[in-house]
PDB file of C-alpha atoms in Angstrom:
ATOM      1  CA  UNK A 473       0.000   0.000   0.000  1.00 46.00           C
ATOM      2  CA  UNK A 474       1.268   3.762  -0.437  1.00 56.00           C
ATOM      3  CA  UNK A 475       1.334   5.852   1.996  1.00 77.00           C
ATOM      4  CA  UNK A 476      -1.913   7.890   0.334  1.00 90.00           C
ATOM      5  CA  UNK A 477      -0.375  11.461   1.459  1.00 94.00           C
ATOM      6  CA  UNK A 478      -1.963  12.767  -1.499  1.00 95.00           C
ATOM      7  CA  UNK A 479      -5.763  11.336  -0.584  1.00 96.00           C
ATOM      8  CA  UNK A 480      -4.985  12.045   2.855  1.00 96.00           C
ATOM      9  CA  UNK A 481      -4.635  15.887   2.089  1.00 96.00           C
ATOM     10  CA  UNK A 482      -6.751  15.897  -0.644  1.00 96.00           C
ATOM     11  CA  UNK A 483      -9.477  14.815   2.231  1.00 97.00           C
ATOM     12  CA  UNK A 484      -8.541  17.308   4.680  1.00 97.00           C
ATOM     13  CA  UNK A 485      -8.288  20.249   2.206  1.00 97.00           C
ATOM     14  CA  UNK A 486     -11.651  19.566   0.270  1.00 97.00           C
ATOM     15  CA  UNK A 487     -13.504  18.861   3.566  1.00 97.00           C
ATOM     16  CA  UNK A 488     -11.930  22.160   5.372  1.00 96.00           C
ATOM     17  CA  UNK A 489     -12.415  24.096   2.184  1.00 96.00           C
ATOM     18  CA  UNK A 490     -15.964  23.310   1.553  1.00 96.00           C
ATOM     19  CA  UNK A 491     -16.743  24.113   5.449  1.00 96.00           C
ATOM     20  CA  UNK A 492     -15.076  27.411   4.834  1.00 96.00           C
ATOM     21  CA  UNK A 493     -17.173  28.192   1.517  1.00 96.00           C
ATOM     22  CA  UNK A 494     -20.680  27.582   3.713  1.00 95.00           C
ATOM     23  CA  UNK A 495     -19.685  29.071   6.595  1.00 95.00           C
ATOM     24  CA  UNK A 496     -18.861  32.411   4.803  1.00 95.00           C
ATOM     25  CA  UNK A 497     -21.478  32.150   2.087  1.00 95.00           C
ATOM     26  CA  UNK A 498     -23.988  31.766   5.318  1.00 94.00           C
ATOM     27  CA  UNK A 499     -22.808  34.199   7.766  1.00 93.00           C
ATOM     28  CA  UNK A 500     -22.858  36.654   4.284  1.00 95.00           C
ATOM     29  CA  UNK A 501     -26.655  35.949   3.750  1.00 94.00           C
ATOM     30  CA  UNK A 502     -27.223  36.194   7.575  1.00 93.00           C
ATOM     31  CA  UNK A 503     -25.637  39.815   7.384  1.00 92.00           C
ATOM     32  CA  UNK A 504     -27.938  40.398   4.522  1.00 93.00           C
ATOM     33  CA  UNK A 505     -30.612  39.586   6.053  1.00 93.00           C
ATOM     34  CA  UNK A 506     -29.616  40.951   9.512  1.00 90.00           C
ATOM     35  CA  UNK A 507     -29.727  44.686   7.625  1.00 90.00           C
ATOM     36  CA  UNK A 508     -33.323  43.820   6.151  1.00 90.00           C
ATOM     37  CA  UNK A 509     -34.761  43.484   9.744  1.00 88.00           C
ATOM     38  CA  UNK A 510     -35.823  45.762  12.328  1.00 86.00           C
ATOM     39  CA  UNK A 511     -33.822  45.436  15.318  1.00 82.00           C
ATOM     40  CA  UNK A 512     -36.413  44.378  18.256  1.00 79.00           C
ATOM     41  CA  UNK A 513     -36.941  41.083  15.845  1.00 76.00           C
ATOM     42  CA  UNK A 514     -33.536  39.925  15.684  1.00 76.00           C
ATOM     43  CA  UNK A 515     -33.962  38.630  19.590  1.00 72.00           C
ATOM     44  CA  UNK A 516     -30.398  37.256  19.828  1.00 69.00           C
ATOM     45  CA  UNK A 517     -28.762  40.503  20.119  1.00 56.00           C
TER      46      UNK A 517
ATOM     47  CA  UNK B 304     -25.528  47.689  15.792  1.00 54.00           C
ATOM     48  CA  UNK B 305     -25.204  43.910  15.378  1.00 67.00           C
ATOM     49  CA  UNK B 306     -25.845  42.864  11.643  1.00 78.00           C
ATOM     50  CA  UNK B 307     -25.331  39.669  11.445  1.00 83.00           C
ATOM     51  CA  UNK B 308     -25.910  36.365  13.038  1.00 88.00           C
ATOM     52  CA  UNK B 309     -23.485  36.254  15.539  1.00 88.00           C
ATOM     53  CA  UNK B 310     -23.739  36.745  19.187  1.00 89.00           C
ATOM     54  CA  UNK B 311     -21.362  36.449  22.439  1.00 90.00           C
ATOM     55  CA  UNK B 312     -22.929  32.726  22.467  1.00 92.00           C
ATOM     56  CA  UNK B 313     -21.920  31.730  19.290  1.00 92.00           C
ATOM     57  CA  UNK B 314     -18.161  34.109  19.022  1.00 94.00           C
ATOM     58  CA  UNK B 315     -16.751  31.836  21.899  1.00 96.00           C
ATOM     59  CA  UNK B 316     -18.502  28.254  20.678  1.00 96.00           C
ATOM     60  CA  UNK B 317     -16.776  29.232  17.387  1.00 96.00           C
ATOM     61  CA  UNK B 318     -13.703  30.323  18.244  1.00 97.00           C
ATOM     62  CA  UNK B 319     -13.236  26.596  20.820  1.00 98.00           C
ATOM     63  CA  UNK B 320     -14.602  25.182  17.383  1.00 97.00           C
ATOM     64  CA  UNK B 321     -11.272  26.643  15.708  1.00 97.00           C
ATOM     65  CA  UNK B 322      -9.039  25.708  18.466  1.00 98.00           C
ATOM     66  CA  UNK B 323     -10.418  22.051  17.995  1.00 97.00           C
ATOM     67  CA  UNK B 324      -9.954  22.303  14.678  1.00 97.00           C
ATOM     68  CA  UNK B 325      -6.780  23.300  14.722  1.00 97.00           C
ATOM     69  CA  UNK B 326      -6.137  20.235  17.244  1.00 98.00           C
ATOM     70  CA  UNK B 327      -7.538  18.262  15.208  1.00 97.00           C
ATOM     71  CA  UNK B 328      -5.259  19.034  12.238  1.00 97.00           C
ATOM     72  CA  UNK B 329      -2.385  18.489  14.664  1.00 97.00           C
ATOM     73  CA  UNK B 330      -3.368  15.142  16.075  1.00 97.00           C
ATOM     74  CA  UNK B 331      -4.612  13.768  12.424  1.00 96.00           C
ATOM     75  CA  UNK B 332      -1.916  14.755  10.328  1.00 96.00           C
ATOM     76  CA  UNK B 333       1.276  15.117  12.845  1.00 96.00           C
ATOM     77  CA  UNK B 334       1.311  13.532  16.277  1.00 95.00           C
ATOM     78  CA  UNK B 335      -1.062  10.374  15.580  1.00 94.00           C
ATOM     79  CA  UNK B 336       0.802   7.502  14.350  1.00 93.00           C
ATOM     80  CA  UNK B 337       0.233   5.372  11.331  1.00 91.00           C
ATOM     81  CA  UNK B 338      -2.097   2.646  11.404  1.00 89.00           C
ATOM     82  CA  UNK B 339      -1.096  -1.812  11.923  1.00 86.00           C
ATOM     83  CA  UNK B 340      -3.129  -2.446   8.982  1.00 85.00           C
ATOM     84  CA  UNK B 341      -4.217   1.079   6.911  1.00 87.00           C
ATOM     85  CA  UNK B 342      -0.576   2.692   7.291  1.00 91.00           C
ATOM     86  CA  UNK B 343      -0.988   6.654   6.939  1.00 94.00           C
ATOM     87  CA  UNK B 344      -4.641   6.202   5.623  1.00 94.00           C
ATOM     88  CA  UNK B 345      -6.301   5.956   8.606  1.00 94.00           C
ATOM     89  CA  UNK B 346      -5.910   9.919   9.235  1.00 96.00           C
ATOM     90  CA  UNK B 347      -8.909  10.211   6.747  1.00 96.00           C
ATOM     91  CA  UNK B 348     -10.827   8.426   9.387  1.00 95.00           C
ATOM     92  CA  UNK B 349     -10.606  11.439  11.594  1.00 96.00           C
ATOM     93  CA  UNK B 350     -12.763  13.442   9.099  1.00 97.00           C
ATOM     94  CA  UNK B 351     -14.723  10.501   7.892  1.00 96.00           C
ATOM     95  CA  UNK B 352     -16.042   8.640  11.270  1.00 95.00           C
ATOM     96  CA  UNK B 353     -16.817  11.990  12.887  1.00 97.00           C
ATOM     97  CA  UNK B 354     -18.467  13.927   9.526  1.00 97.00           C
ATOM     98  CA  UNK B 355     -20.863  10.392   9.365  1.00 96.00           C
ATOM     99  CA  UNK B 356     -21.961  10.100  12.814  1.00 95.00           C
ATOM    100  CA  UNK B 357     -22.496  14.074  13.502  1.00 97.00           C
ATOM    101  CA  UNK B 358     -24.583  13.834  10.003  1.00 97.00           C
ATOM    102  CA  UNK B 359     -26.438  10.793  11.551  1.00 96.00           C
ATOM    103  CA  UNK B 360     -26.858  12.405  14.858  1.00 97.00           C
ATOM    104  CA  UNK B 361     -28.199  15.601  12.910  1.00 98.00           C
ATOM    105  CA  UNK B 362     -30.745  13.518  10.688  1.00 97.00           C
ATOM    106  CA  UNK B 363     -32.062  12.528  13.878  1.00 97.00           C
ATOM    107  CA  UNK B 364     -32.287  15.903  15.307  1.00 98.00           C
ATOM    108  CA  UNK B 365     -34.552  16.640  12.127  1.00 98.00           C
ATOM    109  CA  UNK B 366     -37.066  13.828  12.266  1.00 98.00           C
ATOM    110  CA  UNK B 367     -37.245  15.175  16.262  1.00 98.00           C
ATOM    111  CA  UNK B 368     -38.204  18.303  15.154  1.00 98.00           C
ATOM    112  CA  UNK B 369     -40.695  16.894  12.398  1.00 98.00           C
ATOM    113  CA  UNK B 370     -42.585  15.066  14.553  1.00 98.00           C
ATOM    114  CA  UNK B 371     -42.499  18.386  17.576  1.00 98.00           C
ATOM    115  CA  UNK B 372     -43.794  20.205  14.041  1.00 97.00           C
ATOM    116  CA  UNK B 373     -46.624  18.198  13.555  1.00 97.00           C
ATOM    117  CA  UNK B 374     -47.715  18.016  17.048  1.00 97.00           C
ATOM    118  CA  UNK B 375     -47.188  21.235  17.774  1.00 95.00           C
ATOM    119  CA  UNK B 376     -46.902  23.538  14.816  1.00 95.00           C
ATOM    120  CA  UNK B 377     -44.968  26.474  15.540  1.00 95.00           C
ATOM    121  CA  UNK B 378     -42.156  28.276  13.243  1.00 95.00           C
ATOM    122  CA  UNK B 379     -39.153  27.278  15.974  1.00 96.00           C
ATOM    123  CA  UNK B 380     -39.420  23.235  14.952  1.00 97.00           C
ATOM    124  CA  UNK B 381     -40.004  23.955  11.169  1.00 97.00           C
ATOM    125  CA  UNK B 382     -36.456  25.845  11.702  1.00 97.00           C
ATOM    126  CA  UNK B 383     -34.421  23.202  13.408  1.00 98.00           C
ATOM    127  CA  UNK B 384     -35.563  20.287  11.254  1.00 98.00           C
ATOM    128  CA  UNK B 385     -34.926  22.923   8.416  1.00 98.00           C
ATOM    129  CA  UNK B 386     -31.228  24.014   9.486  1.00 97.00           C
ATOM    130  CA  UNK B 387     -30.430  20.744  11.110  1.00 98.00           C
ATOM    131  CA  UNK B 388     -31.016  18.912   7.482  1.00 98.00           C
ATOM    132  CA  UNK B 389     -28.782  21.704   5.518  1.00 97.00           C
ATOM    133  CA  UNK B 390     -26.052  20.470   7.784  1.00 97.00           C
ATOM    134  CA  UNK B 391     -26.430  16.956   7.320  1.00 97.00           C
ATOM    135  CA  UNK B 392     -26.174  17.166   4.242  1.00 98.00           C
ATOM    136  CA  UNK B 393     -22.820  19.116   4.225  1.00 97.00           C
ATOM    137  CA  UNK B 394     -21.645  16.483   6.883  1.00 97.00           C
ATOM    138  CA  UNK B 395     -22.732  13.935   4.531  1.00 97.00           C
ATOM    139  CA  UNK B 396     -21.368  15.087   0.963  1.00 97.00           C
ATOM    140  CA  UNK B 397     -17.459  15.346   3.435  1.00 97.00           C
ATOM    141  CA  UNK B 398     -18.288  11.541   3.992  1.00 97.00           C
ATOM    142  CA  UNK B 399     -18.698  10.520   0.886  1.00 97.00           C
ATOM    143  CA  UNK B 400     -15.978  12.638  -0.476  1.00 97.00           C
ATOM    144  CA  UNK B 401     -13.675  11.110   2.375  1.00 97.00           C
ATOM    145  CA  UNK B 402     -15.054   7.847   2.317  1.00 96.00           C
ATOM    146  CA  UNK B 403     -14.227   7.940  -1.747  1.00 96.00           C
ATOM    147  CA  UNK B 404     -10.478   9.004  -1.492  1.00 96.00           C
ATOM    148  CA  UNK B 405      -9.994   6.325   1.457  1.00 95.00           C
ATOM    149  CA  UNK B 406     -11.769   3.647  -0.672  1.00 94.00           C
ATOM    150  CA  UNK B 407      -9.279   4.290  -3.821  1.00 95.00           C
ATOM    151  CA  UNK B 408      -5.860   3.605  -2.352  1.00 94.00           C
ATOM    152  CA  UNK B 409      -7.320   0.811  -0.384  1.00 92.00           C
ATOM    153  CA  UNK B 410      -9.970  -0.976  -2.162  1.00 92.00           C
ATOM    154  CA  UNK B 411      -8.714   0.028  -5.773  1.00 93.00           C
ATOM    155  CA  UNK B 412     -11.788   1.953  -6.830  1.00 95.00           C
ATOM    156  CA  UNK B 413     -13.553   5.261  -5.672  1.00 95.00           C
ATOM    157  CA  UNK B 414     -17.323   3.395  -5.535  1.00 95.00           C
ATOM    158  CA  UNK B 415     -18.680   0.748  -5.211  1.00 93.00           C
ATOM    159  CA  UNK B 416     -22.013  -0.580  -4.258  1.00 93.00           C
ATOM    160  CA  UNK B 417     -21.355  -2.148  -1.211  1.00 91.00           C
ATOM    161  CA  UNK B 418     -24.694  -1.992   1.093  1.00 93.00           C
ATOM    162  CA  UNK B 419     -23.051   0.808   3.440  1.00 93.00           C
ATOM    163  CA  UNK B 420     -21.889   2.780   0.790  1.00 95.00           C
ATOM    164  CA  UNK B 421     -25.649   2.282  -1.151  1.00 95.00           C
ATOM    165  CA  UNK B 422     -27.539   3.302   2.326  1.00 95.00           C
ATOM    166  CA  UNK B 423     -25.719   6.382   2.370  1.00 96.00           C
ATOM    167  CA  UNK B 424     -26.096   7.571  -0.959  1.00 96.00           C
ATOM    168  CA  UNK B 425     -29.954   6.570  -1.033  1.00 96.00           C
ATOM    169  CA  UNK B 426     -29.316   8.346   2.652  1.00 97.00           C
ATOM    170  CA  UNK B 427     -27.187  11.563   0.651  1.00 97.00           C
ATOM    171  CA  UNK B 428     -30.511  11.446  -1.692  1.00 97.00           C
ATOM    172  CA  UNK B 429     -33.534  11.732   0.477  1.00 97.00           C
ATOM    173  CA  UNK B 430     -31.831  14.532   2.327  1.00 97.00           C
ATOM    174  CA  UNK B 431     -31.346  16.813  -0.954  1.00 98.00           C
ATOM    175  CA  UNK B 432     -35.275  15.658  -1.900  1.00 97.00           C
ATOM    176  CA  UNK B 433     -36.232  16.862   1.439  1.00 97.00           C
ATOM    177  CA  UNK B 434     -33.919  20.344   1.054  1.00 98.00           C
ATOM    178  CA  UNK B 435     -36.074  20.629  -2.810  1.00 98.00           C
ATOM    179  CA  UNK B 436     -39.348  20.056  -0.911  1.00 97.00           C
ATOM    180  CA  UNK B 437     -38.271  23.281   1.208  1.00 96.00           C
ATOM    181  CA  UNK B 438     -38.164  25.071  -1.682  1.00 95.00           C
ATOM    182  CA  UNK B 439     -40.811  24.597  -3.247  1.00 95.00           C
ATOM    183  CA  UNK B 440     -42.861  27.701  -3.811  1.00 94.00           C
ATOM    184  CA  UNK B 441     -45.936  26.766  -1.921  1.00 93.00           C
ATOM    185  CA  UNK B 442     -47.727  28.947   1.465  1.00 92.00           C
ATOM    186  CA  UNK B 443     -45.420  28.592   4.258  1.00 93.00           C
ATOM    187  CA  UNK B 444     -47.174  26.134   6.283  1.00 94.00           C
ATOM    188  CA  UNK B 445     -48.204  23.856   3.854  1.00 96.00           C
ATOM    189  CA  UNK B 446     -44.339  23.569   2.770  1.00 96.00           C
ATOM    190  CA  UNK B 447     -43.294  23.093   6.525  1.00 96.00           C
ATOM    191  CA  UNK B 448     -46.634  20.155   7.040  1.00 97.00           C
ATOM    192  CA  UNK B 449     -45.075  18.698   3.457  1.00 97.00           C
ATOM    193  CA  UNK B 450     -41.336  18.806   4.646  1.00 97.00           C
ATOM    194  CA  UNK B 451     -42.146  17.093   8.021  1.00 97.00           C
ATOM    195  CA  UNK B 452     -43.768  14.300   6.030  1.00 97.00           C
ATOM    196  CA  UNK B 453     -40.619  13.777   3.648  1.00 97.00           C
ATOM    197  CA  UNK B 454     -38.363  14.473   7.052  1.00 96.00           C
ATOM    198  CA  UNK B 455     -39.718  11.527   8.586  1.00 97.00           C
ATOM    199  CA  UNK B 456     -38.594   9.214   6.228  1.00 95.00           C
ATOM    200  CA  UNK B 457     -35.031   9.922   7.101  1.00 96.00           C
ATOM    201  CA  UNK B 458     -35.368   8.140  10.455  1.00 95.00           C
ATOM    202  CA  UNK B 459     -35.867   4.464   8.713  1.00 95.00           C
ATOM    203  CA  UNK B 460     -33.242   5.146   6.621  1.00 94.00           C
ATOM    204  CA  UNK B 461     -30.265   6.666   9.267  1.00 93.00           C
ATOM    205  CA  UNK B 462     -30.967   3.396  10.794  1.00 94.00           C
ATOM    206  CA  UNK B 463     -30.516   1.014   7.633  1.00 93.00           C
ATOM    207  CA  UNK B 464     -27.406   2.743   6.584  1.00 92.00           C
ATOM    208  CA  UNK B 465     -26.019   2.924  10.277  1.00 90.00           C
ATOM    209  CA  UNK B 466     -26.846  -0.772  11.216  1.00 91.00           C
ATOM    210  CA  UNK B 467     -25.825  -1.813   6.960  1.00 91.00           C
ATOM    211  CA  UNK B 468     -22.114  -3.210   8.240  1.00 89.00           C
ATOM    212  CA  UNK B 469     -23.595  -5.111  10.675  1.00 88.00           C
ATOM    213  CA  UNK B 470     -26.967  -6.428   9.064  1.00 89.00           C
ATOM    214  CA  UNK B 471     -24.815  -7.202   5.823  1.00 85.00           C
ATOM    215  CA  UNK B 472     -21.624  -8.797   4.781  1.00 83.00           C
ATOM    216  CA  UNK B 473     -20.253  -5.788   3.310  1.00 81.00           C
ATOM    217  CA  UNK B 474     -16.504  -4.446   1.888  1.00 82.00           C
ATOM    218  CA  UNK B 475     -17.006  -1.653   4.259  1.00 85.00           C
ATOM    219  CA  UNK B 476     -15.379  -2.205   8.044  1.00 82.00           C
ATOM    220  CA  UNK B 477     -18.191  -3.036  10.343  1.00 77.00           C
ATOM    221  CA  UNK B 478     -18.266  -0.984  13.561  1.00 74.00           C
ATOM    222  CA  UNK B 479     -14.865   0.309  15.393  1.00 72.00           C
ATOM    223  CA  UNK B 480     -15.855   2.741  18.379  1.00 69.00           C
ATOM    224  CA  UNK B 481     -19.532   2.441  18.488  1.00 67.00           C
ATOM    225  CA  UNK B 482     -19.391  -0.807  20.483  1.00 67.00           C
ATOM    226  CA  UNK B 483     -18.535  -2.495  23.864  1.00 67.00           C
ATOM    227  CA  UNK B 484     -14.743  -3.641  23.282  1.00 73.00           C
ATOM    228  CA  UNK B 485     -13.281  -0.353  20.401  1.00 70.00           C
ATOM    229  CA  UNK B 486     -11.278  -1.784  17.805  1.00 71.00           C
ATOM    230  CA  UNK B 487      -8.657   1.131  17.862  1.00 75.00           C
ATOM    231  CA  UNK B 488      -6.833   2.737  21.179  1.00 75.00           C
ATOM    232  CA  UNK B 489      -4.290   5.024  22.682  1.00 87.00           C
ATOM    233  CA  UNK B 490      -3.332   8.061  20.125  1.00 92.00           C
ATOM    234  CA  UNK B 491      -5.899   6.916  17.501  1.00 93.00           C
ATOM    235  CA  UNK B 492      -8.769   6.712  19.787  1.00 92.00           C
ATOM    236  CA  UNK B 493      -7.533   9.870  21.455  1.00 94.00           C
ATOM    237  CA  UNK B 494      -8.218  11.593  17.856  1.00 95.00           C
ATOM    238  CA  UNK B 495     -10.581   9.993  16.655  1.00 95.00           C
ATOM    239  CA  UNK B 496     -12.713  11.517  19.628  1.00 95.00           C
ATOM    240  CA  UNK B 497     -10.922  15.102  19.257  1.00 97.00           C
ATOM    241  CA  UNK B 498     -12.753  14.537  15.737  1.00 97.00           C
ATOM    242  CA  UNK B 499     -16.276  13.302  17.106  1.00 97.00           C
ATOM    243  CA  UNK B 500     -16.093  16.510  19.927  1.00 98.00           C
ATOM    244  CA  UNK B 501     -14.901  18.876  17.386  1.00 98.00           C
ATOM    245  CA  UNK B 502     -17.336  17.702  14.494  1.00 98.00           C
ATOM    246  CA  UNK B 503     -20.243  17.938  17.288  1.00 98.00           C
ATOM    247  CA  UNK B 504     -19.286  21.406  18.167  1.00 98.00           C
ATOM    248  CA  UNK B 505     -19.392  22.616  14.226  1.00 98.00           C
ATOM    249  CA  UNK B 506     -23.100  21.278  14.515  1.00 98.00           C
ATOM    250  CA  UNK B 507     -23.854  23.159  17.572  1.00 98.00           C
ATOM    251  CA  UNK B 508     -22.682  26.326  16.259  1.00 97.00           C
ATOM    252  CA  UNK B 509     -23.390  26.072  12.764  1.00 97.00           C
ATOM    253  CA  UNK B 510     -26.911  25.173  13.815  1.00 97.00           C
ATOM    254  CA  UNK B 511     -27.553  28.016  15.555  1.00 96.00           C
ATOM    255  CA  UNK B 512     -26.321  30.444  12.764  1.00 95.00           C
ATOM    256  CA  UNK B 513     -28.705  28.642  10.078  1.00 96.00           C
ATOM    257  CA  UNK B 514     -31.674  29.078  12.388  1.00 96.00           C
ATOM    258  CA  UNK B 515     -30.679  32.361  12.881  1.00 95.00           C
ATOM    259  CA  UNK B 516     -30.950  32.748   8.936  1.00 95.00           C
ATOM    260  CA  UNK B 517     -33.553  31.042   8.661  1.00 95.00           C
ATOM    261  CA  UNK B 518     -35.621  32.367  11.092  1.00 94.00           C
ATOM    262  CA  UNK B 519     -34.249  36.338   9.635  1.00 94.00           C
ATOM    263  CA  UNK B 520     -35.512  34.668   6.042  1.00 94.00           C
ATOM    264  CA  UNK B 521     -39.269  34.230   7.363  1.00 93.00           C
ATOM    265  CA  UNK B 522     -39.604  37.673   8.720  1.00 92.00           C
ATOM    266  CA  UNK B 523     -37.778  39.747   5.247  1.00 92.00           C
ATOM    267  CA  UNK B 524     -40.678  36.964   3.764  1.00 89.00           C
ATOM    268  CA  UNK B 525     -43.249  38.646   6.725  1.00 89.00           C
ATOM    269  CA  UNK B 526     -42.180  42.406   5.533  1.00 87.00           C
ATOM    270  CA  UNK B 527     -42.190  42.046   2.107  1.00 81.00           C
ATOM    271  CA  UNK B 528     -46.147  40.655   2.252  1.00 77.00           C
ATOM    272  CA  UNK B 529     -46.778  43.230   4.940  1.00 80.00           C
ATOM    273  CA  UNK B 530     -45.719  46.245   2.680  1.00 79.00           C
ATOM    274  CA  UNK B 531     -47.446  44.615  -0.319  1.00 78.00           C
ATOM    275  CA  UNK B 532     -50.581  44.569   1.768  1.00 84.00           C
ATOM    276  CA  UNK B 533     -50.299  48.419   2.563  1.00 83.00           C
ATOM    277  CA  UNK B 534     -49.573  49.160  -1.171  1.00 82.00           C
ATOM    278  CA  UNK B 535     -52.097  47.419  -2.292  1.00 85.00           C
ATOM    279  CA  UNK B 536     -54.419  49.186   0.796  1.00 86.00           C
ATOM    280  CA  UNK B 537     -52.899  52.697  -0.311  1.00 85.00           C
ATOM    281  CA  UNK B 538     -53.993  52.167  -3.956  1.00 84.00           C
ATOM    282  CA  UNK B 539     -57.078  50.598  -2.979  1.00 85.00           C
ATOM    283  CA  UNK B 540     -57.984  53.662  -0.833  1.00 82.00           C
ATOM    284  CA  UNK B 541     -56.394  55.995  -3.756  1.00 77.00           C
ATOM    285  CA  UNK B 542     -58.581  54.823  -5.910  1.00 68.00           C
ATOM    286  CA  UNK B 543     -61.879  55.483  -4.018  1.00 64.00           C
ATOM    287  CA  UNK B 544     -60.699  58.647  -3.078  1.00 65.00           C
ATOM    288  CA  UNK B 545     -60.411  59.886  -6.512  1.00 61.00           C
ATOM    289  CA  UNK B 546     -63.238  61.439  -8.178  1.00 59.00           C
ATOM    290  CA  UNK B 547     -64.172  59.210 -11.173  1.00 57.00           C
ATOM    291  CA  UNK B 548     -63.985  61.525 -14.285  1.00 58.00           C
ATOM    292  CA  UNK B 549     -67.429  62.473 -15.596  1.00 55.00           C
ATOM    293  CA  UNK B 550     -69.117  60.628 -18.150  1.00 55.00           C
ATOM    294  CA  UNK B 551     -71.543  62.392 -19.647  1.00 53.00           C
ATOM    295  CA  UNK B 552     -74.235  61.420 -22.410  1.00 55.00           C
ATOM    296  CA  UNK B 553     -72.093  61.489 -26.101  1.00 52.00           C
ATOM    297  CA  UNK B 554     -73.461  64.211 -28.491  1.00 47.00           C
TER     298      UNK B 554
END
């Protein structure tokens, strides 16, 4: 067997990289959003 | 002002989520040794193990919430069955993908239809069905009764692909942590736990960020019909307000 390195990192980086992607893309729409809505409805803040 | 999602809640949660992370990058790739039998490949199982039981855990948390829906009907269970789904499904595609680059050094091909590996992509399917059912453009309870239906079926399902390795002779390794004696200690166990916590915490905080958008989706939905409403009130009232231009006999 190889040692797989390259499918080892491959794994990591497309995993991390695809968490990174969703994470921003969300926390983009929730600002978005955030700026659409009167404050007194946004109750976490 | 605060525009955006975030709160003091989720800022610390997400910052111990990038500390674990970074941990967890440390442990997999550096300080955890190679593997008896897998050699070097067994750091995939890190992302792999913990990315399939946090999706399985969050399936779950969406046929909870179904079922609170339909009992109780109220926006906050539409939201959690809604968000916890969405992450699934993310936790599920990083499975797949990890499960696929394991399964080519070690089993000489990417796929293949071995009964875990079929659960989860029937699994991988439903879940994308049930995220189209969300969208389609239908009043907003109706879609949320609909979704709860479709979200139920992912219960029978978790289970079949969860229980597959052990219900089946399949190519896939039957279970390693998830019994009484685990298969795999010291270091390895060590992260492959660091993985489980750290994949757990993700959930948890990316959870409570998708409700959060969610939830600020509904109400931009809420003000948009509410100021349609007064336009149409303000040209209704307009219009009766405005003498109608006389109309005389024609000579």
């Amino acid at each position: 067997m190889t040692d797989g390195w390259g499918y080892i990192l491959t794994c990591y980086g497309l995993v991390l990289a695809a968490l990174v992607v969703i994470v921003a893309r969300s926390s983009q729409r929730g600002r978005k959003l955030a700026r659409q809505v009167p404050e007194e409805q946004r109750r976490w803040m | 002002m605060n525009d955006s999602t975030a709160s003091t809640g989720t800022r610390v949660l997400g910052s111990i989520t990038l500390v674990g992370f970074a941990a967890l990058l440390l442990f997999g790739l550096v300080l955890s040794p190679a593997d008896a039998a897998q050699g070097e490949l067994v750091r995939m199982m890190y992302v792999h193990v913990p990315t399939a039981f946090v999706a399985f855990g969050a399936f779950t948390v969406t046929v909870a919430a179904s079922v609170a829906y339909l009992l109780r009907r109220t926006e906050w269970w539409d939201l959690v069955a809604h968000g916890s789904a969405e992450i699934g499904a993310v936790l599920l595609a990083a499975t797949l993908v990890s499960g696929m680059l394991w399964g080519r050094p070690t089993w000489g091909v990417y796929w293949t239809w071995d009964a875990r590996l079929t659960t989860t992509a029937l699994l991988f399917v439903l879940v994308l069905g049930y995220l189209a059912v969300r969208r389609l453009p239908l009043d907003r309870d109706k879609r949320a009764g609909l979704a709860a239906v479709v979200g139920l079926l992912l219960l029978p399902t978790t289970i079949v692909c969860h229980y597959a390795t052990t219900w089946w002779r399949t190519l896939h390794q039957g279970p390693t942590i998830a019994r009484a004696d685990p298969q795999i200690d010291g270091l390895l166990l060590f992260t492959l736990v660091l993985g489980l916590a750290v994949f757990a915490l993700l959930y948890v905080w990316m959870m409570v960020h998708r409700f959060r958008v969610l939830y600020l989706e509904h109400r931009v939905e809420d003000l948009g019909l509410d100021t349609a409403i007064a336009e149409r009130r303000r040209e209704a009232s307009g219009a009766l307000a405005t003498p109608r231009p006389a109309t005389g006999p024609v000579t």
